Amino acid sequence: MNSPDHDGPILEIENLSISFFTRLHEIPAVMDFSCVVQPGEAMGLVGESGCGKSTVALAVMRDLGRNGRITGGTIRFKGRDLTTMGEDELRAIRGSQIAMIYQEPMASLNPAMKIGAQLMEVPMIHEGVSKAEAWKRALEVVTDVRLPDPERMLRSYPHQLSGGQQQRIVIAMALMSKPALLILDEPTTALDVTVEAAVVDLVKDLGKKYGTSMLFISHNLGLVLDTCNRITVMYSGEAVEAGSITDVFDKMQHPYTQALFRSIPLPGADKNTRPLIAIPGNFPLPHERPRGCNFGPRCDYFEAGRCDAGDVPMAHVAGNDRHDTRCLRVAEIDWAAPPKAARIAEKTPIGRVVLKMEDLRKYYEVGANALFGGGETKVVKANETLSFEAHEGETLAIVGESGCGKSTFAKVLMGLETATAGTIMLYDNEIQSTPIESRNTETVSGVQMVFQNPFDTLNPSMTVGRQIIRALEIFGEGRNDEDRRQRMLELLDLVRLPRAFAERMPRQLSGGQKQRVGIARAFSGGAKIVVADEPVSALDVSVQAAVTDLLMEIQRKNRTTLLFISHDLSIVRYLSDRVMVMYLGHVVELGTTDQVFSPPYHPYTEALLSAVPIADTRVRKRHVVLDGDIPSAMNPPPGCPFQTRCPWKSKVADGRCDTEMPPLRDLGDGHVIKCHLPDAELAAMEPVISIAAE
């Protein structure tokens, strides 16, 4: 519990420096970092991968491992210096007064223990309470984190819960002893956008209920806007700007913060007329940091001889609420000036139909006891009556939660699976029953895929150039080795990588550079259709802008059809021409981007839009939180697949939602939804996202 005798800040980090020591040298990870969290305050810590966010959190927990060491500065918790505390004192504070929630919930749960026993351990160890009192408290927090049937949850094992439920249990565990400080390290990254919205809501409500202060680490600026009062922006081991959410979002005073906001798809961005502006250059490695300002080599306002003369201190921004910046030129820059006009591109003309799916179904048979055999066979209906067309030069986005069938349909299209029923026409060829090994080279090279994780798709023992040449050999491109080598260099040019990278190994590349190699390989056979399965979700926001811009540029040049699978509706709105919304194997809405993002909506689309975090203080969103998780495709509900979670169900008077599959209704101009809602209810729907007047 919070100490009644302490009325100062909960957490004070002052001039903190942290290094990791290898046999060869010291690697400075964090330098001169300061941050103050007041009682009841939520501080967001944002920045690119490798900037030191998680290192700061681990330093507060004093959990830097054998190689990590605090080399300067202090960390005070309720006035007590954590850096000089002994192990026994730290053990008494950790888990009781300071709690941490990690990105991957299963890393925090013991798979061999029931949930109740794991939750009860916290107050029994830290406060010495009885078993009965601990059970009562566990029941209370599981109810607080809005889990259904709390008693059953406490008697379950972790593997019996969904990802969102596991993360709620981890939050419950962190709150068991009502800590004064809660550290959340990317707590929603592995969750669906609807579950993420519910978890963020929960964290805010519980913060108020328990009076807990928070340090919220995220790379998602929209999430920080929804959750926090204050923000600290980090770049390459340093805090570069800190202040209240409104000051930093609306009156930013550091070039990196400005560049970060210009690289994310906010309302008004358009891939043709107002493209995103990627941050030039690359993030510096710890042993390659420049002299002076770390952001200098990538900064539009860099002044040689001044910005690189020596260390740049944090300075106060006059007139704002505890607003500081690490920029020497802060008073000379016109922060309100619009960015230099980016190159405006012409809209790619949409051509003929290149891909047509009609009533596609994909079922899997699963044994009830798959490990040892026996038991009845169950059917997983991964895709149900999937029908759509994709045109030449078009970007069709496919959105929906995990388990809705997005990736299954991609596998069937690629030939990694064959369809159970229905047809897939690629140009004039039926391909739904032809596995990839039986497809001709032209079909294989014509439909290619860019995967979510660039780290898993490259051979670690082959140079970049050799991997691209290998793809060219498989696709029968080029007359000889020299031809293929020349084509490989042209593909590196196409994805804007230096030709010298041909000799590099994958481990020498950043995440964004690896994804570019994956894109080059996908286009090596002259692909006409590219399935991009969450191609930027593993990348930093600043790199996302460059990679999406690259995909659009290649599409314009090659008139490629892009099937863009994503759960990030901000990026979908920015780059797609049409959007297909999937739920439990069904297409529940399909239309142009403008149609899908404006009412009338399918109730599920409405909830998805409400859940999207948008990093813009002018945006107003209607609050729609879905109860429960997506049902199992092995045991789908009768009637409408969405009826178990639908907030509009009561508007359908005759109860058809429970018993009857809705028809696919055409609302005009090719905008279709699968819903029983009466026309009057659809017509009365209000926008989910609106922008407040200036």
XYZ file of C-alpha atoms in Angstrom:
694
model
C 0.000 0.000 0.000
C 1.091 3.625 -0.467
C 2.946 5.005 2.534
C 0.808 7.668 4.183
C 3.968 9.422 5.415
C 5.325 10.063 1.884
C 3.771 12.997 0.050
C 6.448 13.596 -2.626
C 6.888 11.906 -6.022
C 6.395 8.124 -6.191
C 9.341 7.722 -8.576
C 12.267 10.101 -9.189
C 14.919 9.092 -11.703
C 17.757 11.583 -11.864
C 20.648 11.623 -14.381
C 20.505 7.831 -14.680
C 23.199 6.097 -16.747
C 23.191 2.338 -17.417
C 25.805 0.244 -19.242
C 26.134 -3.383 -20.240
C 29.629 -4.888 -19.993
C 30.984 -7.470 -22.434
C 34.461 -9.030 -22.477
C 35.540 -6.445 -25.051
C 33.975 -3.186 -23.978
C 31.319 -1.220 -22.125
C 28.074 -0.566 -24.047
C 26.256 2.530 -22.724
C 22.515 1.784 -23.003
C 21.023 4.777 -21.146
C 22.662 8.172 -20.511
C 21.603 11.108 -18.344
C 17.979 9.971 -18.086
C 15.655 11.848 -15.721
C 11.942 11.337 -15.088
C 9.481 12.088 -12.244
C 6.199 10.230 -11.613
C 3.854 11.891 -9.112
C 1.203 10.020 -7.067
C -1.683 8.831 -9.298
C 0.173 9.906 -12.464
C 0.622 7.707 -15.561
C 3.895 8.368 -17.420
C 4.283 7.061 -20.972
C 7.772 6.106 -22.142
C 7.988 5.989 -25.954
C 10.658 5.537 -28.612
C 12.057 3.087 -31.140
C 13.367 -0.414 -30.331
C 16.780 -0.158 -28.711
C 16.259 3.348 -27.307
C 16.479 2.121 -23.697
C 12.799 2.110 -22.558
C 12.798 -1.433 -21.137
C 16.308 -0.960 -19.699
C 14.996 1.959 -17.589
C 12.096 -0.231 -16.358
C 14.451 -3.095 -15.455
C 16.732 -0.626 -13.621
C 13.764 0.499 -11.486
C 13.138 -3.187 -10.665
C 16.939 -3.598 -10.154
C 16.840 -6.535 -12.561
C 19.557 -5.721 -15.126
C 21.137 -9.192 -15.111
C 24.800 -9.995 -14.588
C 26.107 -7.730 -17.357
C 24.002 -4.636 -16.642
C 25.113 -1.962 -14.201
C 23.888 1.453 -13.112
C 26.956 3.668 -13.731
C 25.549 7.009 -12.592
C 22.536 8.831 -11.177
C 19.842 7.812 -8.711
C 16.434 6.078 -8.711
C 14.308 7.088 -5.719
C 11.061 5.294 -4.885
C 9.006 7.261 -2.323
C 12.191 9.094 -1.410
C 14.296 5.936 -0.871
C 17.266 5.313 -3.175
C 16.780 1.968 -4.934
C 20.341 1.983 -6.313
C 21.899 1.557 -2.831
C 19.334 -0.886 -1.416
C 20.289 -4.397 -0.325
C 18.688 -7.563 -1.745
C 16.399 -8.124 1.272
C 14.997 -4.585 1.102
C 14.486 -4.894 -2.659
C 12.704 -8.231 -2.271
C 10.272 -6.646 0.189
C 9.441 -3.834 -2.270
C 9.335 -5.821 -5.540
C 5.947 -7.375 -6.222
C 4.320 -5.615 -3.254
C 4.993 -1.886 -3.747
C 6.428 -1.970 -7.284
C 4.914 -4.451 -9.756
C 5.755 -5.088 -13.412
C 3.621 -6.440 -16.272
C 5.527 -7.852 -19.234
C 4.729 -8.056 -22.949
C 4.237 -11.835 -23.046
C 1.787 -12.967 -20.322
C 2.834 -16.641 -20.383
C 6.364 -15.606 -19.339
C 4.859 -14.453 -16.013
C 2.597 -17.465 -15.359
C 3.574 -20.933 -14.124
C 1.970 -23.424 -16.568
C 1.848 -26.165 -13.913
C -0.051 -24.146 -11.273
C -3.706 -23.165 -11.192
C -4.425 -19.436 -11.516
C -5.867 -19.167 -7.997
C -2.732 -20.612 -6.363
C -0.507 -18.207 -8.333
C -2.557 -15.164 -7.314
C -2.794 -16.238 -3.654
C 1.009 -16.516 -3.398
C 1.439 -12.722 -3.674
C -0.343 -11.580 -0.457
C 0.638 -14.773 1.410
C 4.363 -14.168 0.765
C 4.426 -10.366 0.974
C 1.853 -9.751 3.698
C 1.603 -13.096 5.489
C -2.214 -13.271 5.120
C -4.160 -16.508 5.628
C -5.154 -18.834 2.781
C -8.832 -17.905 3.153
C -8.076 -14.155 3.019
C -5.762 -14.653 0.001
C -8.515 -16.597 -1.857
C -11.035 -13.847 -1.062
C -8.624 -11.206 -2.383
C -7.840 -13.240 -5.527
C -11.572 -13.513 -6.219
C -11.936 -9.744 -5.804
C -9.142 -8.805 -8.257
C -10.254 -11.363 -10.865
C -13.697 -9.738 -10.681
C -12.010 -6.300 -10.954
C -10.232 -7.270 -14.180
C -13.641 -8.177 -15.659
C -13.091 -11.873 -16.256
C -16.216 -14.028 -16.621
C -16.976 -16.641 -13.928
C -14.127 -15.675 -11.517
C -14.382 -18.924 -9.491
C -13.846 -21.043 -12.639
C -10.921 -18.785 -13.665
C -9.172 -19.355 -10.323
C -9.524 -23.135 -10.771
C -8.153 -23.072 -14.349
C -4.607 -23.573 -15.634
C -3.018 -20.790 -17.776
C -3.262 -22.808 -21.024
C -7.061 -22.956 -20.642
C -7.284 -19.159 -21.030
C -7.046 -16.985 -24.159
C -4.183 -14.477 -24.600
C -6.367 -11.575 -23.459
C -7.539 -13.502 -20.375
C -3.945 -14.456 -19.502
C -2.885 -10.802 -19.703
C -5.782 -9.815 -17.383
C -4.634 -12.458 -14.881
C -1.098 -11.002 -14.983
C -2.597 -7.530 -14.322
C -4.634 -9.022 -11.454
C -1.456 -10.584 -10.032
C 0.354 -7.234 -10.206
C -2.537 -5.539 -8.376
C -2.925 -8.207 -5.652
C -0.880 -6.209 -3.137
C -2.150 -2.792 -4.355
C 1.283 -1.489 -5.478
C 2.148 2.212 -5.457
C 3.910 1.893 -8.840
C 2.915 -0.330 -11.749
C 5.369 -0.719 -14.659
C 3.796 -1.942 -17.923
C 6.247 -2.989 -20.664
C 4.345 -3.150 -23.994
C 1.498 -5.006 -22.205
C -0.833 -5.154 -25.227
C 1.532 -5.829 -28.159
C 0.543 -9.502 -28.475
C -3.202 -8.784 -28.189
C -5.926 -8.090 -30.730
C -7.011 -4.482 -31.099
C -10.435 -5.084 -29.452
C -8.827 -6.933 -26.520
C -6.151 -4.206 -26.328
C -8.885 -1.551 -25.980
C -10.543 -3.485 -23.138
C -7.184 -4.021 -21.343
C -6.253 -0.318 -21.673
C -9.683 0.653 -20.282
C -9.129 -1.753 -17.441
C -5.645 -0.410 -16.612
C -6.983 3.178 -16.487
C -9.950 2.249 -14.259
C -7.829 0.173 -11.884
C -5.219 2.948 -11.713
C -7.964 5.286 -10.468
C -9.486 2.710 -8.101
C -6.209 1.775 -6.400
C -4.503 5.181 -6.775
C -1.603 3.447 -8.527
C 1.047 5.450 -10.388
C 2.132 3.984 -13.720
C 5.154 3.836 -15.994
C 3.683 2.738 -19.341
C 6.242 1.642 -21.958
C 5.008 1.548 -25.554
C 5.976 2.304 -29.150
C 2.315 3.157 -29.884
C 1.714 6.901 -29.428
C -2.067 6.474 -29.724
C -2.058 4.031 -26.815
C -0.026 6.446 -24.688
C -2.519 9.239 -25.495
C -5.388 6.983 -24.328
C -3.621 5.876 -21.131
C -1.223 8.512 -19.770
C -1.144 12.072 -18.375
C 2.522 12.652 -19.179
C 5.058 11.387 -21.710
C 8.830 11.012 -22.030
C 10.197 10.495 -25.567
C 13.478 8.528 -25.768
C 16.004 8.328 -28.594
C 19.219 6.301 -28.555
C 19.507 6.000 -24.771
C 18.472 9.562 -23.887
C 15.255 11.353 -22.976
C 14.853 13.974 -25.733
C 11.501 15.469 -24.701
C 9.230 15.227 -21.672
C 6.008 16.953 -20.692
C 2.253 16.649 -20.381
C 0.444 14.730 -23.139
C -1.170 17.912 -24.547
C 2.101 19.893 -24.524
C 4.147 17.177 -26.261
C 1.426 16.141 -28.738
C 0.276 19.649 -29.672
C 3.354 21.809 -28.986
C 6.248 19.412 -29.577
C 9.681 20.967 -29.104
C 12.148 18.353 -30.370
C 12.890 17.412 -34.015
C 12.705 13.665 -33.232
C 9.223 13.963 -31.676
C 8.105 15.953 -34.729
C 9.622 13.380 -37.117
C 7.954 10.533 -35.196
C 4.496 12.114 -35.568
C 5.050 12.791 -39.273
C 5.814 9.111 -39.861
C 2.550 7.715 -38.434
C -0.773 7.605 -40.329
C -2.938 10.180 -38.544
C -6.338 11.302 -39.930
C -5.803 13.337 -43.104
C -2.768 11.363 -44.297
C -3.193 9.989 -47.829
C -0.800 7.681 -49.676
C -1.034 9.789 -52.857
C -1.639 13.417 -51.835
C -0.292 13.534 -48.243
C 2.152 10.634 -47.872
C 3.902 9.834 -44.606
C 7.406 11.241 -44.157
C 9.865 8.542 -43.116
C 12.781 9.540 -40.867
C 15.925 9.475 -43.050
C 18.931 7.335 -42.131
C 19.145 4.650 -39.465
C 19.032 4.444 -35.685
C 22.660 4.558 -34.364
C 24.130 1.496 -32.661
C 25.317 2.151 -29.060
C 29.035 2.130 -30.032
C 28.415 4.317 -33.135
C 26.579 7.240 -31.521
C 27.546 10.591 -33.037
C 29.231 13.386 -31.112
C 26.827 15.961 -29.659
C 23.134 15.440 -30.431
C 22.353 11.728 -31.013
C 19.600 12.648 -33.496
C 21.872 15.075 -35.403
C 22.651 12.908 -38.485
C 18.891 12.407 -39.148
C 17.696 15.909 -38.198
C 16.346 18.508 -40.663
C 17.551 21.338 -38.398
C 21.122 20.083 -37.787
C 23.789 22.824 -37.605
C 27.389 21.623 -37.970
C 29.842 22.978 -35.400
C 27.041 23.608 -32.937
C 24.780 20.548 -32.672
C 27.844 18.256 -32.771
C 30.104 20.348 -30.505
C 29.398 18.550 -27.222
C 26.767 16.931 -25.006
C 23.337 18.547 -25.236
C 21.574 18.988 -21.855
C 17.797 18.897 -21.248
C 16.371 22.442 -21.110
C 13.026 23.726 -19.799
C 10.395 24.981 -22.267
C 8.971 28.195 -20.839
C 5.230 28.508 -20.224
C 4.411 24.775 -20.261
C 3.788 22.185 -17.543
C 7.192 20.636 -16.673
C 8.027 20.509 -20.395
C 11.733 19.832 -21.235
C 13.632 19.248 -24.475
C 17.159 18.186 -25.472
C 17.560 20.579 -28.430
C 19.926 23.558 -28.750
C 17.896 25.190 -31.541
C 14.484 24.925 -29.854
C 13.901 28.737 -29.841
C 14.955 29.171 -33.502
C 12.720 26.518 -35.113
C 9.265 27.395 -36.449
C 7.417 24.405 -34.983
C 4.130 25.387 -36.626
C 5.603 25.403 -40.167
C 4.130 22.662 -42.391
C 6.558 19.962 -43.565
C 8.230 20.364 -46.940
C 5.766 19.144 -49.550
C 6.391 15.467 -50.172
C 6.358 14.046 -53.672
C 2.693 13.713 -54.676
C 1.960 10.527 -56.594
C -0.818 9.826 -59.043
C -3.437 7.329 -57.944
C -2.756 3.909 -59.451
C -5.516 3.195 -61.995
C -7.503 0.117 -60.981
C -7.491 -2.483 -63.764
C -9.233 -5.763 -64.525
C -10.120 -8.510 -62.034
C -7.029 -10.662 -61.404
C -8.298 -12.701 -58.465
C -11.822 -13.937 -57.788
C -12.992 -16.080 -54.878
C -16.482 -17.556 -54.774
C -17.964 -19.323 -51.742
C -14.523 -20.428 -50.558
C -14.616 -22.780 -47.590
C -11.691 -24.222 -45.660
C -12.417 -26.783 -42.927
C -9.916 -28.715 -40.826
C -10.671 -32.031 -39.165
C -9.263 -32.235 -35.651
C -9.272 -35.379 -33.531
C -10.703 -34.889 -30.034
C -7.571 -36.609 -28.760
C -5.103 -35.675 -31.492
C -2.040 -36.771 -29.487
C -2.992 -40.386 -28.763
C -5.792 -40.965 -31.307
C -9.355 -41.960 -30.563
C -12.345 -39.789 -29.743
C -14.714 -38.143 -32.164
C -13.429 -35.905 -34.964
C -14.348 -32.239 -34.788
C -14.384 -29.760 -37.654
C -12.750 -26.319 -37.492
C -14.505 -23.988 -39.940
C -11.645 -21.571 -40.644
C -13.213 -19.955 -43.738
C -16.936 -19.882 -44.569
C -18.438 -18.742 -47.917
C -15.637 -16.276 -48.660
C -16.441 -14.281 -51.819
C -14.599 -11.237 -53.202
C -12.698 -9.865 -56.208
C -9.318 -8.102 -56.348
C -8.262 -5.886 -59.256
C -4.961 -5.065 -60.905
C -3.181 -2.178 -59.120
C -5.561 -2.323 -56.127
C -4.782 -2.554 -52.416
C -7.399 -4.670 -50.671
C -7.016 -4.732 -46.878
C -8.228 -7.752 -44.909
C -8.868 -6.981 -41.241
C -10.147 -8.858 -38.202
C -9.055 -10.404 -34.914
C -6.791 -13.443 -34.504
C -8.682 -16.591 -35.430
C -10.988 -14.877 -37.943
C -9.488 -16.790 -40.892
C -7.280 -14.099 -42.522
C -4.100 -16.178 -42.616
C -5.955 -19.402 -43.537
C -7.344 -17.811 -46.684
C -3.823 -16.530 -47.508
C -2.441 -20.084 -47.162
C -5.129 -21.441 -49.533
C -4.366 -18.688 -52.064
C -0.630 -19.455 -51.862
C -1.246 -23.197 -52.323
C 0.089 -24.089 -48.859
C -3.413 -25.490 -48.188
C -6.165 -26.605 -50.578
C -9.775 -25.413 -50.348
C -12.572 -27.610 -48.948
C -15.124 -26.068 -51.351
C -15.619 -23.038 -53.606
C -13.395 -21.602 -56.348
C -10.347 -19.331 -56.623
C -9.779 -17.888 -60.091
C -6.310 -16.439 -60.704
C -6.770 -14.684 -64.064
C -8.506 -17.519 -65.936
C -7.109 -20.476 -63.969
C -8.800 -22.320 -61.118
C -6.184 -22.850 -58.380
C -8.155 -23.716 -55.205
C -7.366 -27.458 -55.413
C -3.777 -27.214 -56.672
C -1.141 -27.418 -53.908
C 1.978 -25.295 -54.362
C 4.188 -28.251 -55.404
C 1.818 -28.961 -58.336
C 1.548 -25.326 -59.503
C 3.539 -24.157 -62.497
C 6.402 -21.683 -62.038
C 4.394 -18.806 -63.492
C 1.583 -19.259 -60.924
C 4.040 -19.609 -58.012
C 6.072 -16.524 -58.984
C 2.871 -14.584 -59.759
C 1.468 -14.934 -56.206
C 4.023 -14.122 -53.516
C 3.975 -13.304 -49.807
C 5.664 -10.793 -47.492
C 5.584 -12.152 -43.949
C 5.087 -10.495 -40.573
C 8.450 -11.302 -39.067
C 11.434 -10.545 -41.330
C 13.767 -12.296 -38.855
C 12.235 -15.727 -39.515
C 12.084 -15.595 -43.318
C 15.769 -15.163 -44.202
C 18.415 -17.903 -44.158
C 20.953 -16.773 -41.508
C 23.834 -18.555 -43.265
C 23.339 -17.011 -46.744
C 24.245 -13.515 -47.926
C 21.412 -11.173 -48.896
C 22.419 -11.263 -52.571
C 22.558 -15.059 -52.673
C 19.049 -15.342 -51.170
C 17.572 -13.099 -53.865
C 19.515 -14.923 -56.641
C 18.219 -18.253 -55.262
C 14.621 -16.986 -55.689
C 15.447 -15.867 -59.265
C 16.812 -19.356 -60.040
C 13.648 -21.028 -58.695
C 11.447 -18.709 -60.798
C 13.563 -19.346 -63.914
C 14.505 -15.668 -64.250
C 17.617 -14.646 -66.238
C 19.597 -16.509 -68.906
C 22.750 -17.016 -66.826
C 24.411 -16.221 -63.477
C 25.522 -12.742 -64.605
C 21.973 -11.919 -65.725
C 20.609 -12.972 -62.352
C 23.273 -11.036 -60.452
C 22.358 -7.884 -62.397
C 18.642 -8.469 -61.700
C 19.424 -8.974 -57.977
C 21.227 -5.592 -57.868
C 18.243 -3.952 -59.599
C 15.926 -5.476 -56.973
C 18.114 -3.975 -54.209
C 17.732 -0.615 -56.000
C 13.961 -1.188 -56.144
C 13.710 -1.613 -52.348
C 16.171 1.257 -51.800
C 18.993 -0.763 -50.228
C 22.653 -0.029 -51.112
C 24.085 -2.551 -53.587
C 26.887 -3.282 -51.092
C 24.245 -5.035 -48.936
C 24.373 -7.955 -51.401
C 27.460 -9.209 -49.514
C 25.974 -8.755 -46.037
C 24.561 -11.500 -43.814
C 21.022 -11.084 -42.368
C 22.427 -10.569 -38.833
C 24.122 -7.364 -40.079
C 20.768 -5.812 -41.049
C 18.152 -3.956 -38.997
C 14.516 -5.166 -38.886
C 13.419 -2.663 -41.539
C 16.314 -3.630 -43.833
C 15.475 -7.337 -43.473
C 11.850 -6.621 -44.391
C 13.084 -4.819 -47.541
C 15.048 -7.949 -48.508
C 11.835 -9.973 -48.005
C 9.979 -7.549 -50.311
C 12.769 -7.745 -52.943
C 12.528 -11.535 -52.879
C 8.723 -11.440 -53.208
C 9.011 -9.282 -56.335
C 11.931 -11.235 -57.844
C 9.637 -13.296 -60.101
C 7.552 -10.338 -61.268
C 4.730 -11.042 -58.773
C 1.307 -9.827 -59.893
C -0.375 -10.481 -56.523
C 1.459 -9.939 -53.236
C -0.085 -11.081 -49.951
C 1.396 -8.862 -47.222
C 0.617 -10.575 -43.887
C 1.095 -7.919 -41.166
C 4.268 -6.773 -42.988
C 5.006 -3.770 -40.743
C 3.641 -4.803 -37.330
C 7.071 -6.057 -36.148
C 8.763 -2.792 -37.195
C 9.211 0.549 -35.430
C 6.768 3.297 -36.437
C 9.489 5.325 -38.146
C 10.484 2.269 -40.234
C 6.828 1.406 -40.965
C 6.438 4.636 -42.929
C 9.427 3.824 -45.159
C 8.315 0.216 -45.782
C 4.659 1.113 -46.584
C 5.873 3.917 -48.872
C 8.132 1.392 -50.617
C 5.266 -1.088 -51.120
C 3.118 1.677 -52.645
C 5.933 2.800 -54.956
C 6.545 -0.742 -56.229
C 2.791 -1.222 -56.680
C 2.554 1.931 -58.860
C 5.509 0.811 -60.935
C 4.459 -2.842 -61.403
C 0.640 -2.432 -61.139
C 0.690 -5.125 -58.448
C -2.422 -6.257 -56.602
C -1.706 -5.993 -52.881
C -3.702 -8.032 -50.346
C -2.772 -6.307 -47.095
C -3.605 -8.364 -43.981
C -3.538 -6.212 -40.860
C -5.152 -5.428 -37.513
C -3.843 -1.824 -37.581
C -6.758 0.154 -38.978
C -4.746 3.412 -39.062
C -2.394 1.943 -41.680
C -5.335 0.278 -43.451
C -7.107 3.634 -43.786
C -3.912 5.208 -45.129
C -3.009 2.748 -47.865
C -6.009 0.616 -48.861
C -8.487 1.204 -51.691
C -10.999 -1.320 -50.360
C -11.414 -3.073 -47.001
C -12.741 -6.550 -46.202
C -13.696 -7.168 -42.547
C -13.633 -10.815 -41.408
C -15.103 -12.412 -38.302
C -14.985 -16.121 -37.462
C -14.349 -17.160 -41.089
C -17.062 -14.908 -42.583
C -16.824 -11.669 -44.554
C -19.055 -9.366 -42.469
C -18.351 -6.117 -44.372
C -16.724 -5.198 -47.686
C -16.478 -1.825 -49.400
C -14.217 1.064 -50.328
C -12.106 2.477 -47.489
C -14.382 5.529 -47.205
C -17.501 3.328 -47.052
C -16.098 1.044 -44.334
C -14.779 3.944 -42.219
C -18.134 5.833 -42.359
C -21.570 4.796 -41.041
C -23.510 2.611 -41.553
C -21.178 -0.043 -40.177
C -21.450 -3.709 -39.387
C -21.555 -3.746 -35.531
C -18.195 -5.570 -35.516
C -16.561 -2.963 -37.783
C -17.904 -0.266 -35.447
C -16.193 -1.958 -32.477
C -12.923 -2.368 -34.408
C -12.869 1.332 -35.329
C -13.617 2.359 -31.750
C -10.691 0.257 -30.526
C -8.028 1.865 -32.753
C -5.626 4.064 -30.763
C -5.083 7.343 -32.698
C -2.234 9.673 -31.698
C -4.149 12.913 -32.260
C -5.596 15.018 -29.443
C -8.294 16.402 -31.814
C -9.811 12.970 -32.445
C -13.003 12.060 -30.607
C -14.067 8.411 -30.529
C -17.342 6.796 -29.565
C -16.627 4.174 -26.937
C -17.607 0.616 -27.961
C -16.073 -2.180 -25.869
C -16.859 -5.777 -26.809
C -17.522 -8.330 -24.080
C -15.910 -11.733 -24.318
C -13.482 -13.237 -26.799
C -13.936 -14.402 -30.387
C -15.705 -17.833 -30.213
C -13.952 -21.034 -31.290
C -14.190 -21.925 -34.994
C -14.612 -25.523 -33.784
C -17.843 -24.612 -32.015
C -19.245 -21.456 -33.671
C -22.475 -19.977 -32.291
C -25.745 -20.621 -34.167
C -27.229 -17.825 -36.277
C -25.055 -14.745 -36.755
C -21.391 -15.513 -35.928
C -21.117 -12.151 -34.068
C -24.303 -12.472 -31.979
C -22.504 -13.546 -28.742
C -20.681 -10.176 -28.552
C -22.953 -7.809 -30.511
C -24.031 -4.610 -28.686
C -26.832 -4.048 -31.276
C -28.468 -7.480 -30.955
C -31.453 -6.174 -28.923
C -32.431 -3.917 -31.875
C -33.431 -6.994 -33.924
C -36.904 -7.617 -32.520
C -37.654 -11.193 -33.644
C -34.492 -12.819 -32.255
C -33.267 -13.916 -35.704
C -29.659 -13.201 -34.693
C -29.710 -16.333 -32.470
C -30.961 -18.742 -35.113
C -30.502 -17.404 -38.655
C -27.333 -16.612 -40.609
C -27.711 -12.999 -41.863
C -27.808 -12.441 -45.630
C -25.092 -10.406 -47.370
C -26.859 -7.076 -48.019
C -25.791 -4.561 -50.661
C -26.012 -1.019 -49.276
C -25.178 0.455 -52.701
C -21.989 1.072 -54.732
C -20.616 -2.367 -53.848
C -20.755 -1.791 -50.044
C -21.991 -5.052 -48.486
C -22.593 -6.103 -44.873
C -23.765 -9.392 -43.320
C -26.257 -8.234 -40.672
C -29.919 -8.514 -39.580
C -30.159 -4.888 -38.355
C -33.179 -3.034 -39.837
C -32.487 -0.299 -42.412
C -33.686 2.402 -39.993
C -31.094 1.361 -37.361
C -28.294 1.291 -39.946
C -29.300 4.716 -41.265
C -29.280 6.198 -37.729
C -25.707 5.053 -36.933
C -23.327 7.854 -35.922
C -19.627 8.117 -36.856
C -17.246 6.343 -34.470
C -14.312 8.661 -35.211
C -14.688 12.428 -35.527
C -12.285 15.352 -35.361
C -13.023 18.205 -32.950
C -13.157 21.707 -34.428
C -9.926 23.683 -33.974
